[in-house]
CSV table of C-alpha atoms in Angstrom, one decimal:
chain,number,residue,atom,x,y,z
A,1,UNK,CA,-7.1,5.2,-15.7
A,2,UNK,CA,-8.8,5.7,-19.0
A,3,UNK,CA,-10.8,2.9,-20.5
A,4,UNK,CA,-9.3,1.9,-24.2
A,5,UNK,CA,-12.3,1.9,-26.9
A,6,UNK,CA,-10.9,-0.4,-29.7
A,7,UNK,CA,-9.9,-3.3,-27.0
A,8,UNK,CA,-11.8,-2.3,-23.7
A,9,UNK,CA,-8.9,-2.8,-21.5
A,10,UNK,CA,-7.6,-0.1,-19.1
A,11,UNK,CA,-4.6,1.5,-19.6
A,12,UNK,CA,-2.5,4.1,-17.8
A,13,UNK,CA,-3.1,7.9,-18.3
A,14,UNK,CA,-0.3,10.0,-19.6
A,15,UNK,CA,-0.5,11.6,-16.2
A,16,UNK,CA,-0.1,7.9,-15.0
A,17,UNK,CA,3.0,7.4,-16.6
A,18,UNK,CA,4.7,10.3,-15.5
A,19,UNK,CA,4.1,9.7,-12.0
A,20,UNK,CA,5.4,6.4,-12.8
A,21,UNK,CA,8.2,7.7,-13.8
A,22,UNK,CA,8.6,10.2,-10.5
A,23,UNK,CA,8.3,7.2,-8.3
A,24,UNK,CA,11.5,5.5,-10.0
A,25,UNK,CA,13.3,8.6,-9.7
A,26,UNK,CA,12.6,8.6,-5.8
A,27,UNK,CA,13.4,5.1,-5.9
A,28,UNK,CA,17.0,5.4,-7.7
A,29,UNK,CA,17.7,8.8,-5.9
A,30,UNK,CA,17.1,7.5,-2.2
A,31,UNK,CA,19.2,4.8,-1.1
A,32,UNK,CA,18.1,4.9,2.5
A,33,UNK,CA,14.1,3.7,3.4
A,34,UNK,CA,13.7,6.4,5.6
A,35,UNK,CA,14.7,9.0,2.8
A,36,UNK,CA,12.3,6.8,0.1
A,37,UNK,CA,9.6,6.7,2.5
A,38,UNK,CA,9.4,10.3,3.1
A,39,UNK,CA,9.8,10.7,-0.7
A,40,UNK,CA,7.2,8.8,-2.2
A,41,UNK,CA,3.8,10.3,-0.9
A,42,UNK,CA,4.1,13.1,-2.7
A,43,UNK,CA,4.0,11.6,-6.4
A,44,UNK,CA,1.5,8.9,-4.9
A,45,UNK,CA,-0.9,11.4,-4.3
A,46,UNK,CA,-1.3,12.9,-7.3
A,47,UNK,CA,-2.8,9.7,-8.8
A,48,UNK,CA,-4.1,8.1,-5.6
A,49,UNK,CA,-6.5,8.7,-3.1
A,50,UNK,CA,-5.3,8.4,0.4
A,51,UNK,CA,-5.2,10.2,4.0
A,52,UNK,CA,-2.7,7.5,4.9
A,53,UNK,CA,0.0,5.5,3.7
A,54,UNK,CA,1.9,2.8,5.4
A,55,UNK,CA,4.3,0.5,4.7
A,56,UNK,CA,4.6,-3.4,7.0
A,57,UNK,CA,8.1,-4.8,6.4
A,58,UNK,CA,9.2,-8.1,6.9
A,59,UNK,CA,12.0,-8.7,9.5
A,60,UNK,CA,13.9,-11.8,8.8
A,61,UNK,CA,15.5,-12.2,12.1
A,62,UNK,CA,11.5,-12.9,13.5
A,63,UNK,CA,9.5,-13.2,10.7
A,64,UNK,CA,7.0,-11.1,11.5
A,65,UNK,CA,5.9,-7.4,9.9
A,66,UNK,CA,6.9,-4.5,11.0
A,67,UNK,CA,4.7,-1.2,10.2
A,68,UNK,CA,6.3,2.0,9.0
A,69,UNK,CA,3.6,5.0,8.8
A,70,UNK,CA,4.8,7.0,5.8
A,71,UNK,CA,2.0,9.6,5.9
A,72,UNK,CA,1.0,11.2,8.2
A,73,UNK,CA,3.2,10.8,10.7
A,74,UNK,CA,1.9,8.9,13.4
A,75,UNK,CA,3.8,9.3,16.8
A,76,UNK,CA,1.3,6.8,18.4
A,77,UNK,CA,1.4,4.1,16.0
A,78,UNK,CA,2.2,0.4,17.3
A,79,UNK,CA,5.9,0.1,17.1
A,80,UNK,CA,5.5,-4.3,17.6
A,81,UNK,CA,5.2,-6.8,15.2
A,82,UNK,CA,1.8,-7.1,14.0
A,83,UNK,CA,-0.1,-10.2,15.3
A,84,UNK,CA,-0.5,-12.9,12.8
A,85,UNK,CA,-4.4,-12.4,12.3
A,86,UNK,CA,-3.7,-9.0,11.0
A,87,UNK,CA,-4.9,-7.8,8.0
A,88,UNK,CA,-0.9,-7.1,6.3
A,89,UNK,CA,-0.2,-10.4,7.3
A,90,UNK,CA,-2.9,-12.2,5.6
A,91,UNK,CA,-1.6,-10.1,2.1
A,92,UNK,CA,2.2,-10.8,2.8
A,93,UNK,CA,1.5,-14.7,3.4
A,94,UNK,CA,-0.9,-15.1,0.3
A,95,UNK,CA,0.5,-12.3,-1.9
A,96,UNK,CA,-3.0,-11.4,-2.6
A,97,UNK,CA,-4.6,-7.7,-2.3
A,98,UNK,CA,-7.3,-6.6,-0.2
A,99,UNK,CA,-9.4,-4.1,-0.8
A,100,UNK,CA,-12.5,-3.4,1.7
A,101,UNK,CA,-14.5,-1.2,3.7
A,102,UNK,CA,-12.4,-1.5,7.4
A,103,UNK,CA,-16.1,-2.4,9.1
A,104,UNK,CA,-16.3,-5.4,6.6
A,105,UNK,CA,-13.6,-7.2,8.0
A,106,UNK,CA,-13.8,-6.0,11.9
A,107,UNK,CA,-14.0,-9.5,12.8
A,108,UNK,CA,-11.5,-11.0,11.0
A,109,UNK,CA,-8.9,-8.9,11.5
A,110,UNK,CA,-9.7,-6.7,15.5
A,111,UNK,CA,-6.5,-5.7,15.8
A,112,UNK,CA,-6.2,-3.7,12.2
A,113,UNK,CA,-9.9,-2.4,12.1
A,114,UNK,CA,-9.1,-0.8,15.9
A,115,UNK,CA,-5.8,0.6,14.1
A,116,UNK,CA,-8.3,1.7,11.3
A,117,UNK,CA,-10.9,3.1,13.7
A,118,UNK,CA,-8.9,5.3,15.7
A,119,UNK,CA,-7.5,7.0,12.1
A,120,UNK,CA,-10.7,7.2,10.6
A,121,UNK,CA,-9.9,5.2,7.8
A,122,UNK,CA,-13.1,3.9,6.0
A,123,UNK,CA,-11.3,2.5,3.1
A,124,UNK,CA,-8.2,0.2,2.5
A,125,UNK,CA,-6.2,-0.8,-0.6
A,126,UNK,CA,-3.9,-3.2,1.1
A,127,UNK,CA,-1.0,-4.9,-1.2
A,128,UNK,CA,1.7,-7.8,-1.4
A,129,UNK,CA,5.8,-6.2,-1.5
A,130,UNK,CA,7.2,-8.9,-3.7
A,131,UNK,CA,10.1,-9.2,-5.7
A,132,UNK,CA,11.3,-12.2,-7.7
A,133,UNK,CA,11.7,-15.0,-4.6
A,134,UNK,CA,11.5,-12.0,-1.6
A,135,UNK,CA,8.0,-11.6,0.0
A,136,UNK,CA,9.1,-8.1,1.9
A,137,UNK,CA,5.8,-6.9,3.2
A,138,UNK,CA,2.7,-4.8,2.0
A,139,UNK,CA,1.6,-1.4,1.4
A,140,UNK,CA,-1.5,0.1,2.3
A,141,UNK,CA,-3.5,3.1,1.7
A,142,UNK,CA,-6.1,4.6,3.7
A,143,UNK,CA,-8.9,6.7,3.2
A,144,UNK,CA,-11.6,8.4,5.3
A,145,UNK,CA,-14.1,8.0,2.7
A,146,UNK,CA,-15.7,4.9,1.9
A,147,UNK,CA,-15.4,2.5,-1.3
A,148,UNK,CA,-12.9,4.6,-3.0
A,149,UNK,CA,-10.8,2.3,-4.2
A,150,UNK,CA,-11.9,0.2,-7.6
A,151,UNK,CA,-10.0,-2.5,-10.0
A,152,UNK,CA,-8.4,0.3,-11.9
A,153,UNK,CA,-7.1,2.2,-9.5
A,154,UNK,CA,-5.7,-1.3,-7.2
A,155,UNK,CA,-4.4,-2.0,-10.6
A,156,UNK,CA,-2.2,0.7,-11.0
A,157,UNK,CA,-1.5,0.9,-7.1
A,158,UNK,CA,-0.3,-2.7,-8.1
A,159,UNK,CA,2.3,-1.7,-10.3
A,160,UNK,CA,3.2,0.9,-7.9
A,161,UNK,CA,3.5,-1.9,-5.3
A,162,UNK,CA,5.8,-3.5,-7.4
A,163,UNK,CA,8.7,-0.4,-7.6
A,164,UNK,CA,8.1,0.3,-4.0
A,165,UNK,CA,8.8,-3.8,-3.2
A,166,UNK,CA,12.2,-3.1,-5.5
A,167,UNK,CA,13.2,-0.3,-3.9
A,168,UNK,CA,12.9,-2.3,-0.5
A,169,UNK,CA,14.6,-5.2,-1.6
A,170,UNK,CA,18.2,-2.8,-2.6
């Protein structure tokens, strides 16, 4: 994002916009998840930085989260609800973002920072899936490198959050 000189705010790049605009399209064209999810990445990483992307989905029947691995696939990922320390969890319950170094918060969440460790992930941007009344979930993004993800960048992974929690909830 560029920073605005008459108002010092931070708005969205032209570039921004029209990959805005790509992830609506893969929203109204896919009406199955599994076709969104493989969908999405692409646009995502033109304005994002991330080695992976994953979405945790509520299910209602035991109210627990679910992780989908959108990129790459990962044939060995845990396939079980997530436990209720787990990092996701903490976002979905307090509709709150995290964004950390994975060895920051190795402690608090064991279960995600092994998840973390064995993909090399150094870096998380981990956000609420919330429509109006629905929590659904979170997203996160994952990247080898560390600290590359700051308040303008979660901001407009925010917004992106947002179309990705509508998409879920149709």
């Amino acid at each position: 994002m560029r920073e605005s000189a008459q108002k010092g705010e931070s708005r969205p790049s032209s570039h921004e916009y029209r990959t805005l605009l790509e992830v609506a399209e893969a929203i109204a064209s896919n009406r199955e998840l599994s076709a969104l999810l493989k969908n999405l990445a692409g646009p995502l990483r033109r304005v994002a930085r991330f080695d992976h992307l994953w979405l945790n989905l509520r299910d209602g029947a035991s109210d627990t989260l679910h992780l989908h691995v959108i990129e790459p696939t990962d044939p060995g990922a845990p396939s079980a609800p997530l436990p209720v320390q787990d990092l996701a969890m903490w976002v979905w319950q307090n509709q709150r973002p995290v964004v950390t170094s994975i060895t920051s918060h190795a402690e608090q969440w064991p279960d995600y920072y092994q998840w973390a460790q064995r993909l090399n992930m150094n870096s998380l941007c981990v956000l609420p899936l919330t429509t109006v009344g629905h929590r659904l979930g979170a997203i996160g993004f994952g990247c080898k490198q560390t600290g590359v993800y700051d308040g303008r960048e979660v901001d407009f992974l925010h917004v992106v959050a947002n179309q990705v929690a509508v998409a879920v909830d149709n």
